[in-house]
Amino acid sequence: MKKTILIVCSIIFLAGLAQVKAQKMENNSAHKGYKVGDVATDFKLKNVDQKMVSLSDYKDAKGFIVVFTCNHCPYAKAYESRIIALDQKYASKGYPVIAINPNDPKVEPTDNFEAMQVRAKEKAFTFPYLFDDGQTVYPQYGATKTPHVFLLNKENGKNIVRYIGAIDDNYADVNDVSNKYVEAAVDALLANQPIAQTTTVAIGCSIKAQKN
Amino acid sequence: MRYLAIIIMTLLTLNSSDQNTESKKPVSGGTSKHDYSVKIVRFADLEAVMKKNDDKLYVVNFWATWCRPCVLELPEFMEVNNAYRNQPRFKMILVSLDMAKEAETTVRAFLEKRKMDVDVYLLDDNKRMNEWIPAIDKNWSGAIPATVFYRNGEKVEFIENKMQKSELEQLIKKYL
């Protein structure tokens, strides 16, 4: 009898803990993930060409421009050409773009894998466009919206986060941009200079996950 | 299927709520005289509106017509607005983050179709996002929907996420 009560109590206690944790996770969603200076995790995600891609595949890269982006979000779409331009400018200099779609197609059907393949082909993406299957990568990074950039720099064999935030300061008009945040950050890394602005924020579409 | 579940949940919540039954009215609740035009503002103008020193609780929701979770929560926001609209110390404001050129077209059409009788502004201040987003809340990542509550120029609450009707009502009751 005692044993049963103990087991029942443990279950209730654990359930309570899980609920508190879930609550905390939801409330603190803005605080989780990487800060500048943290070591970024590698991953193995499927690309639109069906091949698996990891950061470790890029032996010669000096770092990575990791962009969480998707098909449906108008902000993400407004930046597509600029993301391509970043890859064209910096891949040859050692900082390729790695695009990751963090959304759950069950919540946002237009962000499914087939649609990713179509978009990548339409826009002639020159970089991997990976599917965060199971949505395990974006929470580790702490991506909260699309688009959301994490600039990584290889230091002592590790990928260190050096910039987090927006691509530039005007999603609406590429001809009226005053601050090209990501370019400035990568240029600084290339010149071995400190990055002047290491974090920025901009409006974006929340990441689509169940229970959100 | 998922949306059907949300609708059913909403109806159940409505039925079990001890709110006055005005919430059973259709989303409109507004008069046909309502002007559905959208005022385009920069952040300073918006601040002047939501940070007034008039003892009112300002419930300010950031949304966009293309933002699915935003659009999903709007009917409940409108129900709450209708329930509280006669309270002199309550004011709901919607702030659209659609592109400025859509103000008189897409946004207005959206409001007219749903007969949304509420003040709507369109915040057109893109290049200063990195300033006004943290000014509203230093932890705000910029994701929408988000809702901020002000009274007499002070922020009393900020929610970065879609809100349930019960949560919204709870917060209004708390601060009103």
Short mmCIF file of C-alpha atoms in Angstrom, two decimals:
data_model
loop_
_atom_site.label_atom_id
_atom_site.label_comp_id
_atom_site.label_asym_id
_atom_site.label_seq_id
_atom_site.Cartn_x
_atom_site.Cartn_y
_atom_site.Cartn_z
CA MET A 1 0.00 0.00 0.00
CA LYS A 2 2.75 2.43 1.04
CA LYS A 3 4.64 1.65 -2.14
CA THR A 4 1.58 2.45 -4.26
CA ILE A 5 1.06 5.77 -2.51
CA LEU A 6 4.72 6.59 -2.98
CA ILE A 7 4.53 5.80 -6.69
CA VAL A 8 1.33 7.78 -7.15
CA CYS A 9 2.79 10.75 -5.30
CA SER A 10 5.95 10.61 -7.39
CA ILE A 11 3.94 10.62 -10.57
CA ILE A 12 1.88 13.60 -9.45
CA PHE A 13 5.02 15.41 -8.34
CA LEU A 14 6.79 14.77 -11.64
CA ALA A 15 3.72 15.80 -13.59
CA GLY A 16 3.65 19.01 -11.61
CA LEU A 17 7.31 19.62 -12.32
CA ALA A 18 6.78 19.00 -16.01
CA GLN A 19 3.97 21.51 -16.06
CA VAL A 20 6.03 24.12 -14.26
CA LYS A 21 8.89 23.51 -16.66
CA ALA A 22 6.59 23.75 -19.66
CA GLN A 23 5.17 26.96 -18.28
CA LYS A 24 8.62 28.35 -17.67
CA MET A 25 9.73 27.40 -21.13
CA GLU A 26 6.80 29.18 -22.67
CA ASN A 27 7.26 32.31 -20.59
CA ASN A 28 11.00 32.46 -21.05
CA SER A 29 11.00 31.67 -24.74
CA ALA A 30 12.56 35.03 -25.36
CA HIS A 31 15.50 34.26 -23.10
CA LYS A 32 16.50 30.81 -24.25
CA GLY A 33 19.15 30.07 -26.84
CA TYR A 34 22.55 31.44 -27.61
CA LYS A 35 24.14 34.66 -26.55
CA VAL A 36 27.06 36.17 -28.40
CA GLY A 37 30.13 34.21 -27.40
CA ASP A 38 28.37 30.87 -26.98
CA VAL A 39 29.43 27.74 -28.82
CA ALA A 40 26.89 26.88 -31.52
CA THR A 41 25.80 23.30 -31.94
CA ASP A 42 26.33 21.46 -35.17
CA PHE A 43 23.47 19.51 -36.70
CA LYS A 44 22.60 17.08 -39.49
CA LEU A 45 19.65 18.36 -41.44
CA LYS A 46 18.16 17.48 -44.79
CA ASN A 47 18.80 19.85 -47.67
CA VAL A 48 16.37 20.48 -50.54
CA ASP A 49 18.50 18.14 -52.68
CA GLN A 50 17.77 15.38 -50.14
CA LYS A 51 21.38 15.27 -48.92
CA MET A 52 22.17 15.69 -45.23
CA VAL A 53 24.20 18.76 -44.31
CA SER A 54 26.31 19.59 -41.25
CA LEU A 55 28.54 22.53 -40.44
CA SER A 56 31.42 20.08 -40.10
CA ASP A 57 31.11 19.30 -43.81
CA TYR A 58 32.68 22.66 -44.50
CA LYS A 59 36.31 22.01 -43.63
CA ASP A 60 37.59 25.22 -45.20
CA ALA A 61 34.93 27.60 -43.93
CA LYS A 62 35.98 30.34 -41.52
CA GLY A 63 32.46 30.56 -40.20
CA PHE A 64 28.82 30.51 -41.22
CA ILE A 65 25.96 32.88 -41.82
CA VAL A 66 23.16 30.75 -40.37
CA VAL A 67 19.78 32.18 -41.36
CA PHE A 68 16.50 30.84 -40.01
CA THR A 69 14.06 31.60 -42.77
CA CYS A 70 11.02 30.11 -44.47
CA ASN A 71 8.73 30.18 -47.48
CA HIS A 72 5.63 31.93 -46.21
CA CYS A 73 6.72 34.87 -44.10
CA PRO A 74 6.64 38.21 -45.97
CA TYR A 75 9.66 39.44 -44.06
CA ALA A 76 11.63 36.35 -45.00
CA LYS A 77 10.53 36.66 -48.61
CA ALA A 78 11.54 40.31 -48.69
CA TYR A 79 15.05 39.26 -47.75
CA GLU A 80 15.50 36.36 -50.15
CA SER A 81 17.54 38.29 -52.72
CA ARG A 82 19.63 39.81 -49.97
CA ILE A 83 20.32 36.39 -48.46
CA ILE A 84 21.46 35.18 -51.86
CA ALA A 85 23.65 38.28 -52.17
CA LEU A 86 25.24 37.55 -48.80
CA ASP A 87 26.15 34.05 -49.93
CA GLN A 88 27.53 35.34 -53.22
CA LYS A 89 29.65 37.91 -51.44
CA TYR A 90 30.92 35.89 -48.51
CA ALA A 91 30.94 32.17 -49.39
CA SER A 92 34.15 32.58 -51.36
CA LYS A 93 35.60 34.51 -48.43
CA GLY A 94 34.91 31.66 -46.04
CA TYR A 95 31.47 32.55 -44.67
CA PRO A 96 28.79 30.65 -46.57
CA VAL A 97 25.08 31.07 -45.89
CA ILE A 98 23.29 28.12 -44.30
CA ALA A 99 19.53 28.61 -44.45
CA ILE A 100 17.28 26.62 -42.11
CA ASN A 101 13.49 26.44 -42.17
CA PRO A 102 12.45 26.08 -38.51
CA ASN A 103 8.70 25.85 -39.04
CA ASP A 104 6.39 22.91 -38.48
CA PRO A 105 4.46 22.18 -41.70
CA LYS A 106 1.59 20.85 -39.59
CA VAL A 107 1.13 24.38 -38.30
CA GLU A 108 2.16 26.22 -41.48
CA PRO A 109 1.57 23.93 -44.48
CA THR A 110 3.19 26.31 -46.94
CA ASP A 111 6.50 25.70 -45.18
CA ASN A 112 6.68 22.02 -46.01
CA PHE A 113 9.68 20.34 -47.61
CA GLU A 114 8.27 20.24 -51.13
CA ALA A 115 7.54 23.96 -51.00
CA MET A 116 11.11 24.54 -49.83
CA GLN A 117 12.40 22.66 -52.85
CA VAL A 118 10.23 24.74 -55.17
CA ARG A 119 11.36 28.02 -53.63
CA ALA A 120 15.04 27.06 -53.67
CA LYS A 121 14.77 26.21 -57.33
CA GLU A 122 12.68 29.28 -58.26
CA LYS A 123 15.09 31.64 -56.62
CA ALA A 124 18.17 29.65 -57.54
CA PHE A 125 19.47 29.49 -53.97
CA THR A 126 23.25 29.06 -54.01
CA PHE A 127 23.28 27.76 -50.43
CA PRO A 128 21.77 24.86 -48.49
CA TYR A 129 18.13 25.30 -47.46
CA LEU A 130 17.70 22.82 -44.64
CA PHE A 131 14.60 21.44 -42.97
CA ASP A 132 14.66 21.46 -39.16
CA ASP A 133 12.83 18.16 -38.96
CA GLY A 134 11.47 17.66 -35.46
CA GLN A 135 12.31 21.30 -34.70
CA THR A 136 15.25 20.49 -32.47
CA VAL A 137 17.84 22.90 -33.87
CA TYR A 138 16.10 26.26 -33.76
CA PRO A 139 15.33 26.10 -30.01
CA GLN A 140 18.98 25.41 -29.27
CA TYR A 141 19.98 28.47 -31.22
CA GLY A 142 17.15 30.46 -29.72
CA ALA A 143 15.70 31.58 -33.02
CA THR A 144 12.38 33.25 -32.36
CA LYS A 145 11.28 34.39 -35.78
CA THR A 146 12.01 34.41 -39.47
CA PRO A 147 14.29 35.74 -40.64
CA HIS A 148 16.79 35.44 -37.80
CA VAL A 149 20.54 35.40 -38.36
CA PHE A 150 23.25 33.75 -36.27
CA LEU A 151 26.72 34.57 -37.52
CA LEU A 152 29.22 31.92 -36.47
CA ASN A 153 32.98 32.21 -36.41
CA LYS A 154 35.31 29.22 -36.23
CA GLU A 155 37.59 29.69 -33.26
CA ASN A 156 39.80 26.91 -31.95
CA GLY A 157 37.78 24.33 -33.82
CA LYS A 158 34.46 25.54 -32.42
CA ASN A 159 31.68 27.58 -34.00
CA ILE A 160 31.26 30.66 -31.84
CA VAL A 161 28.21 32.92 -32.13
CA ARG A 162 29.41 36.41 -32.96
CA TYR A 163 26.26 38.20 -34.19
CA ILE A 164 22.56 37.60 -33.66
CA GLY A 165 19.70 39.44 -35.27
CA ALA A 166 18.48 41.15 -38.39
CA ILE A 167 20.05 41.24 -41.84
CA ASP A 168 19.74 45.01 -42.20
CA ASP A 169 17.53 47.85 -41.02
CA ASN A 170 14.87 47.97 -43.72
CA TYR A 171 13.01 44.90 -44.88
CA ALA A 172 10.65 46.97 -47.02
CA ASP A 173 13.09 48.78 -49.29
CA VAL A 174 16.46 47.40 -50.32
CA ASN A 175 17.31 50.82 -51.74
CA ASP A 176 16.76 52.56 -48.44
CA VAL A 177 18.99 50.62 -46.10
CA SER A 178 21.32 52.50 -43.80
CA ASN A 179 22.72 49.66 -41.75
CA LYS A 180 23.75 46.36 -43.28
CA TYR A 181 24.21 44.62 -39.96
CA VAL A 182 25.32 41.18 -41.17
CA GLU A 183 27.71 42.54 -43.79
CA ALA A 184 29.29 44.82 -41.22
CA ALA A 185 29.71 41.90 -38.85
CA VAL A 186 31.27 39.58 -41.42
CA ASP A 187 33.53 42.37 -42.69
CA ALA A 188 34.70 42.92 -39.13
CA LEU A 189 35.50 39.22 -38.70
CA LEU A 190 37.38 39.17 -41.98
CA ALA A 191 39.41 42.18 -40.87
CA ASN A 192 40.01 40.73 -37.41
CA GLN A 193 38.21 43.69 -35.91
CA PRO A 194 35.62 43.63 -33.14
CA ILE A 195 32.02 43.71 -34.35
CA ALA A 196 30.48 47.09 -33.55
CA GLN A 197 26.89 45.88 -33.31
CA THR A 198 26.62 42.30 -32.13
CA THR A 199 22.86 42.06 -31.65
CA THR A 200 19.89 43.70 -33.31
CA VAL A 201 16.15 43.11 -33.42
CA ALA A 202 13.56 43.47 -36.15
CA ILE A 203 9.97 42.45 -36.71
CA GLY A 204 9.53 38.97 -38.11
CA CYS A 205 7.08 36.09 -38.20
CA SER A 206 6.99 33.97 -35.07
CA ILE A 207 8.30 30.44 -35.58
CA LYS A 208 5.47 28.01 -36.13
CA ALA A 209 5.42 25.19 -33.64
CA GLN A 210 2.65 23.19 -32.07
CA LYS A 211 1.46 24.46 -28.68
CA ASN A 212 2.44 27.97 -29.61
CA MET B 1 -9.11 20.73 -38.48
CA ARG B 2 -6.93 22.51 -36.02
CA TYR B 3 -8.83 25.77 -36.56
CA LEU B 4 -12.09 23.99 -35.94
CA ALA B 5 -10.73 22.84 -32.61
CA ILE B 6 -9.76 26.39 -31.74
CA ILE B 7 -13.22 27.66 -32.65
CA ILE B 8 -14.90 24.96 -30.58
CA MET B 9 -12.61 25.75 -27.64
CA THR B 10 -13.46 29.44 -27.97
CA LEU B 11 -17.18 28.74 -27.96
CA LEU B 12 -16.85 26.51 -24.93
CA THR B 13 -14.87 29.19 -23.13
CA LEU B 14 -17.50 31.75 -24.01
CA ASN B 15 -20.27 29.55 -22.70
CA SER B 16 -18.58 28.80 -19.43
CA SER B 17 -17.43 32.34 -18.85
CA ASP B 18 -19.22 34.39 -16.22
CA GLN B 19 -18.63 37.55 -18.24
CA ASN B 20 -21.63 39.58 -19.21
CA THR B 21 -23.22 38.05 -22.24
CA GLU B 22 -22.17 40.83 -24.56
CA SER B 23 -19.42 38.49 -25.55
CA LYS B 24 -22.00 36.40 -27.36
CA LYS B 25 -22.48 39.19 -29.86
CA PRO B 26 -20.89 38.81 -33.28
CA VAL B 27 -17.39 40.19 -33.71
CA SER B 28 -18.66 43.52 -35.01
CA GLY B 29 -20.59 45.12 -32.15
CA GLY B 30 -19.72 48.34 -33.91
CA THR B 31 -21.90 50.93 -35.53
CA SER B 32 -22.07 51.32 -39.26
CA LYS B 33 -20.57 54.76 -38.78
CA HIS B 34 -17.15 53.34 -37.92
CA ASP B 35 -14.39 54.63 -40.11
CA TYR B 36 -12.16 51.74 -41.15
CA SER B 37 -9.31 53.91 -42.29
CA VAL B 38 -5.91 53.13 -40.89
CA LYS B 39 -3.67 55.88 -39.56
CA ILE B 40 -0.06 55.52 -40.65
CA VAL B 41 2.25 56.58 -37.87
CA ARG B 42 5.87 56.58 -36.81
CA PHE B 43 6.80 55.29 -33.41
CA ALA B 44 6.80 58.70 -31.72
CA ASP B 45 3.18 59.23 -32.77
CA LEU B 46 2.20 55.82 -31.51
CA GLU B 47 3.90 56.48 -28.20
CA ALA B 48 1.97 59.71 -27.81
CA VAL B 49 -1.24 57.73 -28.16
CA MET B 50 -0.54 54.74 -25.99
CA LYS B 51 1.39 56.50 -23.26
CA LYS B 52 -1.20 59.16 -22.46
CA ASN B 53 -1.48 60.29 -18.88
CA ASP B 54 -5.21 59.69 -18.65
CA ASP B 55 -5.54 56.76 -16.24
CA LYS B 56 -6.67 54.55 -19.09
CA LEU B 57 -5.45 51.01 -19.54
CA TYR B 58 -4.17 50.83 -23.12
CA VAL B 59 -4.13 47.34 -24.60
CA VAL B 60 -1.93 47.55 -27.69
CA ASN B 61 -1.74 44.57 -30.02
CA PHE B 62 0.92 44.27 -32.74
CA TRP B 63 -0.27 42.25 -35.71
CA ALA B 64 -0.34 42.02 -39.51
CA THR B 65 -2.91 40.78 -42.01
CA TRP B 66 -0.55 38.11 -43.25
CA CYS B 67 0.37 36.86 -39.77
CA ARG B 68 -1.68 33.73 -39.18
CA PRO B 69 -1.48 33.52 -35.37
CA CYS B 70 -2.25 37.26 -35.24
CA VAL B 71 -5.36 36.84 -37.35
CA LEU B 72 -6.44 33.83 -35.28
CA GLU B 73 -6.43 35.73 -32.01
CA LEU B 74 -8.08 38.89 -33.35
CA PRO B 75 -11.70 37.71 -33.07
CA GLU B 76 -11.17 37.10 -29.36
CA PHE B 77 -9.49 40.47 -28.97
CA MET B 78 -12.52 42.05 -30.62
CA GLU B 79 -14.89 40.21 -28.31
CA VAL B 80 -13.00 41.54 -25.33
CA ASN B 81 -12.94 45.01 -26.83
CA ASN B 82 -16.69 44.92 -27.27
CA ALA B 83 -17.20 43.73 -23.71
CA TYR B 84 -15.12 46.57 -22.32
CA ARG B 85 -15.80 49.37 -24.79
CA ASN B 86 -18.11 51.19 -22.41
CA GLN B 87 -15.50 51.30 -19.70
CA PRO B 88 -14.04 54.80 -19.80
CA ARG B 89 -10.68 53.66 -18.48
CA PHE B 90 -10.12 51.03 -21.16
CA LYS B 91 -8.81 51.43 -24.67
CA MET B 92 -7.74 48.82 -27.17
CA ILE B 93 -5.48 49.75 -30.05
CA LEU B 94 -4.33 47.56 -32.90
CA VAL B 95 -1.00 48.32 -34.52
CA SER B 96 -0.52 46.80 -37.94
CA LEU B 97 2.92 45.99 -39.21
CA ASP B 98 1.79 45.53 -42.78
CA MET B 99 3.64 47.58 -45.37
CA ALA B 100 2.52 51.21 -45.47
CA LYS B 101 1.34 50.89 -49.04
CA GLU B 102 -1.20 48.28 -47.90
CA ALA B 103 -2.90 50.57 -45.36
CA GLU B 104 -5.75 51.73 -47.54
CA THR B 105 -6.03 48.49 -49.47
CA THR B 106 -5.30 45.16 -47.81
CA VAL B 107 -5.48 46.33 -44.20
CA ARG B 108 -8.60 48.41 -44.60
CA ALA B 109 -10.34 45.64 -46.53
CA PHE B 110 -9.44 43.20 -43.77
CA LEU B 111 -10.99 45.45 -41.11
CA GLU B 112 -14.08 46.19 -43.16
CA LYS B 113 -14.74 42.56 -43.94
CA ARG B 114 -14.61 41.64 -40.28
CA LYS B 115 -16.37 44.84 -39.16
CA MET B 116 -13.65 45.51 -36.65
CA ASP B 117 -14.73 48.56 -34.70
CA VAL B 118 -11.44 49.49 -33.08
CA ASP B 119 -8.67 52.08 -33.53
CA VAL B 120 -6.07 50.74 -35.93
CA TYR B 121 -2.72 52.30 -36.64
CA LEU B 122 -0.08 51.16 -39.09
CA LEU B 123 3.42 51.56 -37.75
CA ASP B 124 5.67 52.63 -40.58
CA ASP B 125 9.06 53.12 -38.95
CA ASN B 126 11.11 50.27 -40.33
CA LYS B 127 14.61 51.67 -40.11
CA ARG B 128 14.23 52.32 -36.42
CA MET B 129 12.95 48.85 -35.52
CA ASN B 130 16.12 48.19 -33.59
CA GLU B 131 15.23 51.18 -31.40
CA TRP B 132 11.49 50.95 -30.88
CA ILE B 133 11.28 47.20 -30.43
CA PRO B 134 13.49 47.25 -27.31
CA ALA B 135 11.81 50.51 -26.24
CA ILE B 136 8.55 48.61 -25.95
CA ASP B 137 10.22 45.69 -24.21
CA LYS B 138 13.89 44.89 -23.92
CA ASN B 139 13.17 41.18 -24.21
CA TRP B 140 10.97 41.45 -27.28
CA SER B 141 12.58 39.58 -30.15
CA GLY B 142 10.36 41.35 -32.67
CA ALA B 143 8.14 38.35 -33.34
CA ILE B 144 4.42 39.04 -33.74
CA PRO B 145 1.81 38.79 -32.41
CA ALA B 146 2.72 40.67 -29.28
CA THR B 147 0.60 42.73 -26.88
CA VAL B 148 1.70 45.51 -24.57
CA PHE B 149 -0.31 47.14 -21.77
CA TYR B 150 0.27 50.76 -20.72
CA ARG B 151 -1.23 53.03 -18.15
CA ASN B 152 -0.16 56.64 -17.60
CA GLY B 153 2.89 56.12 -19.71
CA GLU B 154 4.07 53.06 -17.85
CA LYS B 155 4.19 49.57 -19.25
CA VAL B 156 2.38 47.21 -16.89
CA GLU B 157 2.59 44.05 -18.98
CA PHE B 158 4.08 42.69 -22.19
CA ILE B 159 3.22 39.38 -23.84
CA GLU B 160 5.28 38.10 -26.76
CA ASN B 161 2.97 35.46 -28.15
CA LYS B 162 -0.54 34.67 -29.19
CA MET B 163 -2.96 35.23 -26.30
CA GLN B 164 -5.95 33.24 -25.18
CA LYS B 165 -9.09 35.21 -24.46
CA SER B 166 -9.02 34.15 -20.81
CA GLU B 167 -5.46 35.38 -20.42
CA LEU B 168 -6.33 38.71 -22.00
CA GLU B 169 -9.37 39.14 -19.78
CA GLN B 170 -7.39 38.18 -16.70
CA LEU B 171 -4.78 40.81 -17.40
CA ILE B 172 -7.37 43.49 -18.13
CA LYS B 173 -9.20 42.71 -14.91
CA LYS B 174 -5.91 42.83 -13.05
CA TYR B 175 -4.93 46.27 -14.26
CA LEU B 176 -8.21 48.02 -14.85
#
